[in-house]
Amino acid sequence: MHPIRKKRLTIVLFLLAGIGVAVALTTYALRQNINLFYDPSQIAAGEAPRDVRIRAGGMVEEGSVIRDPDSLKVEFRVTDFNSSVPVEYTGILPDLFAEGQGVVAMGKLDGQGRFVADQVLAKHDENYMPPEVADALEKASKAQPKAGETAQSPSY
Amino acid sequence: MWQFFHKLGSPKWFYGIATRLMPWLLVVGAALLLAGVVWGLAFAPKDYLQGNSYRIIFIHVPTAFLAQSVYIMMAVAAVVTLVWRMKLADVFVKAVAPVGLVLTFLALFTGAVWGKPTWGTWWIWDARLTSMLILLFLYGGVIALDRAINDEKSAARAVSVLVLVGVVNIPIIKYSVEWWNTLHQPATFKLTEKPSMPAEMWVPLLLSVLGLYFIFGWLACLRMQTEIIFREQRTRWVKDLVMAGRP
Amino acid sequence: MAFESLSAFIAMEGHGPYVWTCYGVFVVLLAGLMLWSQRRRRTTMEACRRNYEREAQGQQRTARPAATFTRVEVSQD
């Protein structure tokens, strides 16, 4: 290669490497702020601030949803299979909200470690399947509950 | 190899190749895209959780995918412009930047409309969505910077540097869903694993991605030809080309 | 076919407005971009042709090139 071109190429590569390092360091420094939400383990470990608006994310624990019959108030627990956090919310839930589904709740932690949400968003995973396949899978996992659980756990 | 490289740099040679390629790119692209979209809209089964709203994926993923690949192609062209001063590379960047802008806008728009019924919100400042918005601004910045500088050579250099600076955003978009907690779900297609959906869903998706690639190829050829005519208007061959068929 | 009737296809079980908005905007913008790009090549060629013709007339009268091209003269926008 021509020496001038070689020099230009080196400059370009240095430029790229420099920007790459700068951005990597910045995102590393900001990594907590870039995370959209705290997971239940972080909240249980006291990493999340209290009385500040934060987001909590995880899976709605099976059998934990209690709907108030007179109002739109809902209580449920959000879990990451290590810890779980009780959540309280009043309002309309997204269509995808269900037990065993991923959610991101926005609100504040109160003094007793309860999460009072003012907005609940549904988070879904990258798995898509026809309803018949989902039914068949569910039947199979009921026959073998262990296998079904392990298949579900990483995908909230 | 080097001879081919130099030939590739000749606008006249490229113009001829593009003219021959374009009908094929358009026909194949339109057929694939139409097949993918019709299959996805009317024939693919609905999703067990999202129902029919997931059908937006058949245009959301292709536009988002192309928006990022176009930027990577522009970055490669920017290196070629800076190091080899190849005219065609610069022509490419200027010709496709508006296409990238439209694709990024479409990815964001379809994502927002999809987000409303599934997540419960149009927009959220999570890492994936924000980095995609930055990509939109990068495309806008490239177009604006090129317009702002009148001298062709200075414009080419400034635009190339901007494109290269912005390329760090691409891995951030790609890995945002893995590095951080986001509301956006991880990628449907991965190179190393099989797709996380059955064939009757991923085949139409793949068709529309490929189709949009071909359509992009057609658009790139067409827009590069326009830029070449404009820049080379003082050359003999462009004059012959433009005046062909004239008395 | 995943739908039983045309009306079911349009309604998409209530998700119709979302799905059709997306596809509508996609088709309009993509087709618009394609048509606009094609028109731009035609208008660029026509502008060049007018320049050549003006140049040829100028040469006949004064026997020297009257017009010089700069990048600014035929603006892209």
PDB file of N, CA and C in Angstrom, chain A residues 1 4-6 8-10 12 15-16 19-20 23 27 30-31 34-39 42 55 94-96 101 103-104 106 119-134, chain B residues 2 6 45-50 54 57 79 82-85 114 117-121 124-127 161 164-165 167-168 172 179-188 190 196-198 200-201:
ATOM      1  N   MET A   1       0.836  -1.211   0.000  1.00  0.00           N
ATOM      2  CA  MET A   1       0.000   0.000   0.000  1.00  0.00           C
ATOM      3  C   MET A   1       0.868   1.258   0.000  1.00  0.00           C
ATOM      4  N   ILE A   4       1.343   7.063   1.972  1.00  0.00           N
ATOM      5  CA  ILE A   4       0.388   8.101   2.423  1.00  0.00           C
ATOM      6  C   ILE A   4      -0.926   7.473   2.830  1.00  0.00           C
ATOM      7  N   ARG A   5      -1.360   6.488   2.024  1.00  0.00           N
ATOM      8  CA  ARG A   5      -2.622   5.813   2.350  1.00  0.00           C
ATOM      9  C   ARG A   5      -2.494   5.051   3.648  1.00  0.00           C
ATOM     10  N   LYS A   6      -1.306   4.434   3.835  1.00  0.00           N
ATOM     11  CA  LYS A   6      -1.080   3.682   5.062  1.00  0.00           C
ATOM     12  C   LYS A   6      -1.198   4.627   6.253  1.00  0.00           C
ATOM     13  N   ARG A   8      -2.869   7.461   6.391  1.00  0.00           N
ATOM     14  CA  ARG A   8      -4.276   7.850   6.564  1.00  0.00           C
ATOM     15  C   ARG A   8      -5.064   6.743   7.250  1.00  0.00           C
ATOM     16  N   LEU A   9      -4.812   5.503   6.805  1.00  0.00           N
ATOM     17  CA  LEU A   9      -5.532   4.370   7.393  1.00  0.00           C
ATOM     18  C   LEU A   9      -5.238   4.277   8.889  1.00  0.00           C
ATOM     19  N   THR A  10      -3.939   4.486   9.252  1.00  0.00           N
ATOM     20  CA  THR A  10      -3.574   4.431  10.677  1.00  0.00           C
ATOM     21  C   THR A  10      -4.317   5.514  11.457  1.00  0.00           C
ATOM     22  N   VAL A  12      -7.150   6.921  10.724  1.00  0.00           N
ATOM     23  CA  VAL A  12      -8.565   6.546  10.815  1.00  0.00           C
ATOM     24  C   VAL A  12      -8.771   5.491  11.892  1.00  0.00           C
ATOM     25  N   LEU A  15      -8.435   7.016  15.294  1.00  0.00           N
ATOM     26  CA  LEU A  15      -9.648   7.794  15.559  1.00  0.00           C
ATOM     27  C   LEU A  15     -10.763   6.885  16.069  1.00  0.00           C
ATOM     28  N   LEU A  16     -10.956   5.782  15.331  1.00  0.00           N
ATOM     29  CA  LEU A  16     -12.014   4.842  15.701  1.00  0.00           C
ATOM     30  C   LEU A  16     -11.774   4.240  17.079  1.00  0.00           C
ATOM     31  N   ILE A  19     -12.412   6.827  19.867  1.00  0.00           N
ATOM     32  CA  ILE A  19     -13.843   7.054  20.132  1.00  0.00           C
ATOM     33  C   ILE A  19     -14.442   5.841  20.820  1.00  0.00           C
ATOM     34  N   GLY A  20     -14.044   4.650  20.354  1.00  0.00           N
ATOM     35  CA  GLY A  20     -14.562   3.419  20.948  1.00  0.00           C
ATOM     36  C   GLY A  20     -14.276   3.365  22.434  1.00  0.00           C
ATOM     37  N   VAL A  23     -16.327   6.000  24.390  1.00  0.00           N
ATOM     38  CA  VAL A  23     -17.732   5.631  24.556  1.00  0.00           C
ATOM     39  C   VAL A  23     -17.871   4.455  25.522  1.00  0.00           C
ATOM     40  N   THR A  27     -20.153   4.660  28.841  1.00  0.00           N
ATOM     41  CA  THR A  27     -21.292   3.769  29.097  1.00  0.00           C
ATOM     42  C   THR A  27     -21.030   2.920  30.339  1.00  0.00           C
ATOM     43  N   LEU A  30     -21.825   4.998  33.249  1.00  0.00           N
ATOM     44  CA  LEU A  30     -23.253   5.305  33.357  1.00  0.00           C
ATOM     45  C   LEU A  30     -24.116   4.056  33.431  1.00  0.00           C
ATOM     46  N   ARG A  31     -23.480   2.877  33.571  1.00  0.00           N
ATOM     47  CA  ARG A  31     -24.251   1.646  33.332  1.00  0.00           C
ATOM     48  C   ARG A  31     -25.476   1.525  34.225  1.00  0.00           C
ATOM     49  N   ILE A  34     -28.183   3.597  32.666  1.00  0.00           N
ATOM     50  CA  ILE A  34     -28.702   3.094  31.396  1.00  0.00           C
ATOM     51  C   ILE A  34     -29.680   1.952  31.640  1.00  0.00           C
ATOM     52  N   ASN A  35     -29.461   1.180  32.735  1.00  0.00           N
ATOM     53  CA  ASN A  35     -30.404   0.115  33.033  1.00  0.00           C
ATOM     54  C   ASN A  35     -31.792   0.703  33.209  1.00  0.00           C
ATOM     55  N   LEU A  36     -32.744   0.087  32.525  1.00  0.00           N
ATOM     56  CA  LEU A  36     -34.093   0.618  32.592  1.00  0.00           C
ATOM     57  C   LEU A  36     -34.697   0.395  33.971  1.00  0.00           C
ATOM     58  N   PHE A  37     -34.333  -0.726  34.605  1.00  0.00           N
ATOM     59  CA  PHE A  37     -35.012  -1.033  35.868  1.00  0.00           C
ATOM     60  C   PHE A  37     -34.102  -1.764  36.847  1.00  0.00           C
ATOM     61  N   TYR A  38     -34.524  -1.778  38.103  1.00  0.00           N
ATOM     62  CA  TYR A  38     -33.874  -2.580  39.141  1.00  0.00           C
ATOM     63  C   TYR A  38     -34.586  -3.923  39.179  1.00  0.00           C
ATOM     64  N   ASP A  39     -33.834  -4.998  39.351  1.00  0.00           N
ATOM     65  CA  ASP A  39     -34.545  -6.267  39.503  1.00  0.00           C
ATOM     66  C   ASP A  39     -34.774  -6.563  40.987  1.00  0.00           C
ATOM     67  N   GLN A  42     -31.859  -6.746  43.449  1.00  0.00           N
ATOM     68  CA  GLN A  42     -31.213  -5.468  43.769  1.00  0.00           C
ATOM     69  C   GLN A  42     -32.036  -4.697  44.791  1.00  0.00           C
ATOM     70  N   ARG A  55     -37.746   2.331  38.612  1.00  0.00           N
ATOM     71  CA  ARG A  55     -38.479   1.289  37.907  1.00  0.00           C
ATOM     72  C   ARG A  55     -38.070  -0.056  38.472  1.00  0.00           C
ATOM     73  N   PRO A  94     -51.735  -3.351  31.037  1.00  0.00           N
ATOM     74  CA  PRO A  94     -51.648  -3.679  29.606  1.00  0.00           C
ATOM     75  C   PRO A  94     -52.198  -5.085  29.318  1.00  0.00           C
ATOM     76  N   ASP A  95     -52.593  -5.306  28.056  1.00  0.00           N
ATOM     77  CA  ASP A  95     -53.199  -6.586  27.660  1.00  0.00           C
ATOM     78  C   ASP A  95     -52.335  -7.786  28.029  1.00  0.00           C
ATOM     79  N   LEU A  96     -51.040  -7.607  27.916  1.00  0.00           N
ATOM     80  CA  LEU A  96     -50.143  -8.740  28.096  1.00  0.00           C
ATOM     81  C   LEU A  96     -49.891  -9.072  29.567  1.00  0.00           C
ATOM     82  N   GLN A 101     -45.705 -13.485  33.425  1.00  0.00           N
ATOM     83  CA  GLN A 101     -45.217 -12.594  32.370  1.00  0.00           C
ATOM     84  C   GLN A 101     -44.258 -11.548  32.934  1.00  0.00           C
ATOM     85  N   VAL A 103     -42.810  -7.846  33.594  1.00  0.00           N
ATOM     86  CA  VAL A 103     -43.367  -6.494  33.680  1.00  0.00           C
ATOM     87  C   VAL A 103     -42.282  -5.517  34.130  1.00  0.00           C
ATOM     88  N   VAL A 104     -42.499  -4.253  33.814  1.00  0.00           N
ATOM     89  CA  VAL A 104     -41.683  -3.181  34.356  1.00  0.00           C
ATOM     90  C   VAL A 104     -42.656  -2.211  35.010  1.00  0.00           C
ATOM     91  N   MET A 106     -43.282   1.340  37.297  1.00  0.00           N
ATOM     92  CA  MET A 106     -42.643   2.602  37.660  1.00  0.00           C
ATOM     93  C   MET A 106     -43.327   3.173  38.881  1.00  0.00           C
ATOM     94  N   GLN A 119     -47.335   3.305  37.097  1.00  0.00           N
ATOM     95  CA  GLN A 119     -47.455   2.823  35.713  1.00  0.00           C
ATOM     96  C   GLN A 119     -46.892   1.408  35.642  1.00  0.00           C
ATOM     97  N   VAL A 120     -47.576   0.529  34.940  1.00  0.00           N
ATOM     98  CA  VAL A 120     -47.080  -0.838  34.766  1.00  0.00           C
ATOM     99  C   VAL A 120     -47.018  -1.149  33.274  1.00  0.00           C
ATOM    100  N   LEU A 121     -45.845  -1.543  32.803  1.00  0.00           N
ATOM    101  CA  LEU A 121     -45.674  -1.905  31.394  1.00  0.00           C
ATOM    102  C   LEU A 121     -45.386  -3.398  31.295  1.00  0.00           C
ATOM    103  N   ALA A 122     -45.865  -4.008  30.214  1.00  0.00           N
ATOM    104  CA  ALA A 122     -45.606  -5.430  30.009  1.00  0.00           C
ATOM    105  C   ALA A 122     -44.308  -5.591  29.227  1.00  0.00           C
ATOM    106  N   LYS A 123     -43.497  -6.546  29.647  1.00  0.00           N
ATOM    107  CA  LYS A 123     -42.265  -6.850  28.909  1.00  0.00           C
ATOM    108  C   LYS A 123     -42.420  -8.257  28.382  1.00  0.00           C
ATOM    109  N   HIS A 124     -42.180  -8.425  27.083  1.00  0.00           N
ATOM    110  CA  HIS A 124     -42.308  -9.793  26.575  1.00  0.00           C
ATOM    111  C   HIS A 124     -40.971 -10.256  26.053  1.00  0.00           C
ATOM    112  N   ASP A 125     -40.837 -11.560  25.869  1.00  0.00           N
ATOM    113  CA  ASP A 125     -39.541 -12.074  25.426  1.00  0.00           C
ATOM    114  C   ASP A 125     -39.532 -12.226  23.911  1.00  0.00           C
ATOM    115  N   GLU A 126     -38.428 -12.745  23.391  1.00  0.00           N
ATOM    116  CA  GLU A 126     -38.277 -12.810  21.936  1.00  0.00           C
ATOM    117  C   GLU A 126     -38.903 -14.081  21.358  1.00  0.00           C
ATOM    118  N   ASN A 127     -39.589 -14.860  22.192  1.00  0.00           N
ATOM    119  CA  ASN A 127     -40.171 -16.101  21.685  1.00  0.00           C
ATOM    120  C   ASN A 127     -41.580 -15.859  21.167  1.00  0.00           C
ATOM    121  N   TYR A 128     -41.786 -16.256  19.921  1.00  0.00           N
ATOM    122  CA  TYR A 128     -43.107 -16.133  19.319  1.00  0.00           C
ATOM    123  C   TYR A 128     -43.566 -17.534  18.952  1.00  0.00           C
ATOM    124  N   MET A 129     -44.826 -17.841  19.146  1.00  0.00           N
ATOM    125  CA  MET A 129     -45.342 -19.135  18.690  1.00  0.00           C
ATOM    126  C   MET A 129     -46.844 -19.071  18.496  1.00  0.00           C
ATOM    127  N   PRO A 130     -47.351 -19.972  17.643  1.00  0.00           N
ATOM    128  CA  PRO A 130     -48.796 -20.010  17.448  1.00  0.00           C
ATOM    129  C   PRO A 130     -49.491 -20.481  18.723  1.00  0.00           C
ATOM    130  N   PRO A 131     -50.753 -20.083  18.949  1.00  0.00           N
ATOM    131  CA  PRO A 131     -51.456 -20.468  20.175  1.00  0.00           C
ATOM    132  C   PRO A 131     -51.508 -21.974  20.405  1.00  0.00           C
ATOM    133  N   GLU A 132     -51.689 -22.755  19.302  1.00  0.00           N
ATOM    134  CA  GLU A 132     -51.796 -24.218  19.461  1.00  0.00           C
ATOM    135  C   GLU A 132     -50.506 -24.789  20.035  1.00  0.00           C
ATOM    136  N   VAL A 133     -49.358 -24.254  19.542  1.00  0.00           N
ATOM    137  CA  VAL A 133     -48.068 -24.740  20.021  1.00  0.00           C
ATOM    138  C   VAL A 133     -47.904 -24.396  21.498  1.00  0.00           C
ATOM    139  N   ALA A 134     -48.334 -23.159  21.854  1.00  0.00           N
ATOM    140  CA  ALA A 134     -48.217 -22.738  23.245  1.00  0.00           C
ATOM    141  C   ALA A 134     -49.057 -23.642  24.151  1.00  0.00           C
TER     142      ALA A 134
ATOM    143  N   TRP B   2      -6.293  -5.308  -7.214  1.00  0.00           N
ATOM    144  CA  TRP B   2      -6.195  -3.856  -7.142  1.00  0.00           C
ATOM    145  C   TRP B   2      -6.774  -3.193  -8.382  1.00  0.00           C
ATOM    146  N   HIS B   6      -9.684  -0.390  -8.558  1.00  0.00           N
ATOM    147  CA  HIS B   6      -9.606   0.905  -9.245  1.00  0.00           C
ATOM    148  C   HIS B   6     -10.740   1.077 -10.244  1.00  0.00           C
ATOM    149  N   PRO B  45     -49.407 -17.784  11.421  1.00  0.00           N
ATOM    150  CA  PRO B  45     -50.310 -17.899  12.570  1.00  0.00           C
ATOM    151  C   PRO B  45     -50.109 -16.732  13.522  1.00  0.00           C
ATOM    152  N   LYS B  46     -51.138 -16.455  14.340  1.00  0.00           N
ATOM    153  CA  LYS B  46     -50.960 -15.358  15.292  1.00  0.00           C
ATOM    154  C   LYS B  46     -50.136 -15.834  16.479  1.00  0.00           C
ATOM    155  N   ASP B  47     -49.615 -14.873  17.238  1.00  0.00           N
ATOM    156  CA  ASP B  47     -48.783 -15.216  18.384  1.00  0.00           C
ATOM    157  C   ASP B  47     -49.663 -15.547  19.581  1.00  0.00           C
ATOM    158  N   TYR B  48     -49.202 -16.503  20.422  1.00  0.00           N
ATOM    159  CA  TYR B  48     -50.048 -16.965  21.541  1.00  0.00           C
ATOM    160  C   TYR B  48     -50.260 -15.870  22.573  1.00  0.00           C
ATOM    161  N   LEU B  49     -49.327 -14.910  22.675  1.00  0.00           N
ATOM    162  CA  LEU B  49     -49.462 -13.858  23.683  1.00  0.00           C
ATOM    163  C   LEU B  49     -49.975 -12.559  23.090  1.00  0.00           C
ATOM    164  N   GLN B  50     -49.323 -12.117  21.997  1.00  0.00           N
ATOM    165  CA  GLN B  50     -49.612 -10.788  21.458  1.00  0.00           C
ATOM    166  C   GLN B  50     -50.748 -10.781  20.462  1.00  0.00           C
ATOM    167  N   TYR B  54     -48.440  -8.672  16.704  1.00  0.00           N
ATOM    168  CA  TYR B  54     -47.057  -9.032  16.398  1.00  0.00           C
ATOM    169  C   TYR B  54     -46.772  -8.995  14.896  1.00  0.00           C
ATOM    170  N   ILE B  57     -44.069  -7.044  13.191  1.00  0.00           N
ATOM    171  CA  ILE B  57     -42.667  -7.484  13.133  1.00  0.00           C
ATOM    172  C   ILE B  57     -42.181  -7.620  11.685  1.00  0.00           C
ATOM    173  N   VAL B  79     -14.347   5.067   5.437  1.00  0.00           N
ATOM    174  CA  VAL B  79     -12.924   4.700   5.536  1.00  0.00           C
ATOM    175  C   VAL B  79     -12.291   4.774   4.154  1.00  0.00           C
ATOM    176  N   LEU B  82     -11.688   8.364   3.183  1.00  0.00           N
ATOM    177  CA  LEU B  82     -10.594   9.024   3.893  1.00  0.00           C
ATOM    178  C   LEU B  82      -9.243   8.480   3.469  1.00  0.00           C
ATOM    179  N   VAL B  83      -9.136   7.176   3.239  1.00  0.00           N
ATOM    180  CA  VAL B  83      -7.831   6.579   2.979  1.00  0.00           C
ATOM    181  C   VAL B  83      -7.491   6.592   1.491  1.00  0.00           C
ATOM    182  N   TRP B  84      -8.431   6.181   0.647  1.00  0.00           N
ATOM    183  CA  TRP B  84      -8.118   6.049  -0.777  1.00  0.00           C
ATOM    184  C   TRP B  84      -8.659   7.197  -1.615  1.00  0.00           C
ATOM    185  N   ARG B  85      -9.446   8.095  -1.010  1.00  0.00           N
ATOM    186  CA  ARG B  85     -10.052   9.221  -1.724  1.00  0.00           C
ATOM    187  C   ARG B  85     -10.818   8.747  -2.949  1.00  0.00           C
ATOM    188  N   TRP B 114     -46.282  -0.569  17.712  1.00  0.00           N
ATOM    189  CA  TRP B 114     -46.307  -1.929  18.248  1.00  0.00           C
ATOM    190  C   TRP B 114     -46.239  -1.900  19.783  1.00  0.00           C
ATOM    191  N   PRO B 117     -49.917  -1.387  22.089  1.00  0.00           N
ATOM    192  CA  PRO B 117     -50.766  -2.485  22.567  1.00  0.00           C
ATOM    193  C   PRO B 117     -50.004  -3.558  23.369  1.00  0.00           C
ATOM    194  N   THR B 118     -48.712  -3.743  23.129  1.00  0.00           N
ATOM    195  CA  THR B 118     -48.026  -4.833  23.833  1.00  0.00           C
ATOM    196  C   THR B 118     -47.427  -4.386  25.161  1.00  0.00           C
ATOM    197  N   TRP B 119     -46.628  -3.328  25.151  1.00  0.00           N
ATOM    198  CA  TRP B 119     -45.990  -2.891  26.401  1.00  0.00           C
ATOM    199  C   TRP B 119     -46.925  -2.038  27.236  1.00  0.00           C
ATOM    200  N   GLY B 120     -47.766  -1.251  26.531  1.00  0.00           N
ATOM    201  CA  GLY B 120     -48.607  -0.299  27.228  1.00  0.00           C
ATOM    202  C   GLY B 120     -48.105   1.128  27.103  1.00  0.00           C
ATOM    203  N   THR B 121     -47.086   1.353  26.273  1.00  0.00           N
ATOM    204  CA  THR B 121     -46.587   2.719  26.076  1.00  0.00           C
ATOM    205  C   THR B 121     -46.026   2.872  24.661  1.00  0.00           C
ATOM    206  N   ILE B 124     -40.418   4.755  25.530  1.00  0.00           N
ATOM    207  CA  ILE B 124     -39.785   4.700  26.841  1.00  0.00           C
ATOM    208  C   ILE B 124     -38.299   4.934  26.609  1.00  0.00           C
ATOM    209  N   TRP B 125     -37.670   5.652  27.533  1.00  0.00           N
ATOM    210  CA  TRP B 125     -36.250   5.976  27.330  1.00  0.00           C
ATOM    211  C   TRP B 125     -35.389   4.800  27.781  1.00  0.00           C
ATOM    212  N   ASP B 126     -35.497   3.675  27.106  1.00  0.00           N
ATOM    213  CA  ASP B 126     -34.598   2.571  27.443  1.00  0.00           C
ATOM    214  C   ASP B 126     -33.445   2.541  26.437  1.00  0.00           C
ATOM    215  N   ALA B 127     -32.445   1.715  26.723  1.00  0.00           N
ATOM    216  CA  ALA B 127     -31.197   1.799  25.958  1.00  0.00           C
ATOM    217  C   ALA B 127     -31.409   1.535  24.469  1.00  0.00           C
ATOM    218  N   VAL B 161     -15.760  11.694   8.576  1.00  0.00           N
ATOM    219  CA  VAL B 161     -15.373  11.676   9.984  1.00  0.00           C
ATOM    220  C   VAL B 161     -16.623  11.533  10.866  1.00  0.00           C
ATOM    221  N   LEU B 164     -17.867   7.996  10.777  1.00  0.00           N
ATOM    222  CA  LEU B 164     -17.011   7.094  11.560  1.00  0.00           C
ATOM    223  C   LEU B 164     -17.212   7.287  13.052  1.00  0.00           C
ATOM    224  N   VAL B 165     -17.351   8.532  13.483  1.00  0.00           N
ATOM    225  CA  VAL B 165     -17.575   8.776  14.917  1.00  0.00           C
ATOM    226  C   VAL B 165     -18.877   8.089  15.345  1.00  0.00           C
ATOM    227  N   VAL B 167     -20.258   5.456  14.227  1.00  0.00           N
ATOM    228  CA  VAL B 167     -20.365   4.003  14.070  1.00  0.00           C
ATOM    229  C   VAL B 167     -20.319   3.280  15.419  1.00  0.00           C
ATOM    230  N   VAL B 168     -19.797   3.919  16.462  1.00  0.00           N
ATOM    231  CA  VAL B 168     -19.789   3.263  17.787  1.00  0.00           C
ATOM    232  C   VAL B 168     -21.215   3.030  18.291  1.00  0.00           C
ATOM    233  N   ILE B 172     -23.723  -0.524  20.158  1.00  0.00           N
ATOM    234  CA  ILE B 172     -24.561  -0.179  21.313  1.00  0.00           C
ATOM    235  C   ILE B 172     -26.013  -0.558  21.039  1.00  0.00           C
ATOM    236  N   TRP B 179     -26.693  -6.060  27.287  1.00  0.00           N
ATOM    237  CA  TRP B 179     -25.849  -5.447  28.315  1.00  0.00           C
ATOM    238  C   TRP B 179     -26.661  -4.866  29.457  1.00  0.00           C
ATOM    239  N   TRP B 180     -27.828  -4.320  29.135  1.00  0.00           N
ATOM    240  CA  TRP B 180     -28.605  -3.623  30.150  1.00  0.00           C
ATOM    241  C   TRP B 180     -30.003  -4.218  30.231  1.00  0.00           C
ATOM    242  N   ASN B 181     -30.690  -3.912  31.325  1.00  0.00           N
ATOM    243  CA  ASN B 181     -32.099  -4.268  31.416  1.00  0.00           C
ATOM    244  C   ASN B 181     -32.873  -3.292  30.539  1.00  0.00           C
ATOM    245  N   THR B 182     -33.584  -3.818  29.559  1.00  0.00           N
ATOM    246  CA  THR B 182     -34.388  -2.939  28.710  1.00  0.00           C
ATOM    247  C   THR B 182     -35.805  -3.483  28.642  1.00  0.00           C
ATOM    248  N   LEU B 183     -36.721  -2.650  28.167  1.00  0.00           N
ATOM    249  CA  LEU B 183     -38.085  -3.129  27.953  1.00  0.00           C
ATOM    250  C   LEU B 183     -38.146  -3.906  26.638  1.00  0.00           C
ATOM    251  N   HIS B 184     -37.246  -3.576  25.733  1.00  0.00           N
ATOM    252  CA  HIS B 184     -37.236  -4.214  24.417  1.00  0.00           C
ATOM    253  C   HIS B 184     -36.739  -5.657  24.543  1.00  0.00           C
ATOM    254  N   GLN B 185     -37.384  -6.542  23.809  1.00  0.00           N
ATOM    255  CA  GLN B 185     -36.970  -7.944  23.875  1.00  0.00           C
ATOM    256  C   GLN B 185     -35.695  -8.178  23.073  1.00  0.00           C
ATOM    257  N   PRO B 186     -34.941  -9.264  23.398  1.00  0.00           N
ATOM    258  CA  PRO B 186     -33.728  -9.555  22.621  1.00  0.00           C
ATOM    259  C   PRO B 186     -34.034  -9.908  21.166  1.00  0.00           C
ATOM    260  N   ALA B 187     -32.971 -10.023  20.361  1.00  0.00           N
ATOM    261  CA  ALA B 187     -33.124 -10.238  18.922  1.00  0.00           C
ATOM    262  C   ALA B 187     -33.825 -11.551  18.619  1.00  0.00           C
ATOM    263  N   THR B 188     -34.634 -11.525  17.545  1.00  0.00           N
ATOM    264  CA  THR B 188     -35.330 -12.731  17.105  1.00  0.00           C
ATOM    265  C   THR B 188     -34.389 -13.638  16.318  1.00  0.00           C
ATOM    266  N   LYS B 190     -30.552 -14.707  15.535  1.00  0.00           N
ATOM    267  CA  LYS B 190     -29.143 -14.645  15.929  1.00  0.00           C
ATOM    268  C   LYS B 190     -28.374 -15.549  14.989  1.00  0.00           C
ATOM    269  N   SER B 196     -35.999 -17.741  17.333  1.00  0.00           N
ATOM    270  CA  SER B 196     -36.865 -18.047  18.460  1.00  0.00           C
ATOM    271  C   SER B 196     -38.328 -18.036  18.050  1.00  0.00           C
ATOM    272  N   MET B 197     -38.611 -18.479  16.843  1.00  0.00           N
ATOM    273  CA  MET B 197     -39.997 -18.601  16.390  1.00  0.00           C
ATOM    274  C   MET B 197     -40.072 -19.747  15.389  1.00  0.00           C
ATOM    275  N   PRO B 198     -41.280 -20.313  15.182  1.00  0.00           N
ATOM    276  CA  PRO B 198     -41.384 -21.421  14.229  1.00  0.00           C
ATOM    277  C   PRO B 198     -41.210 -20.950  12.790  1.00  0.00           C
ATOM    278  N   GLU B 200     -43.035 -21.068  10.133  1.00  0.00           N
ATOM    279  CA  GLU B 200     -44.105 -20.326   9.454  1.00  0.00           C
ATOM    280  C   GLU B 200     -44.128 -18.865   9.869  1.00  0.00           C
ATOM    281  N   MET B 201     -43.313 -18.503  10.870  1.00  0.00           N
ATOM    282  CA  MET B 201     -43.171 -17.083  11.207  1.00  0.00           C
ATOM    283  C   MET B 201     -41.840 -16.522  10.715  1.00  0.00           C
TER     284      MET B 201
END
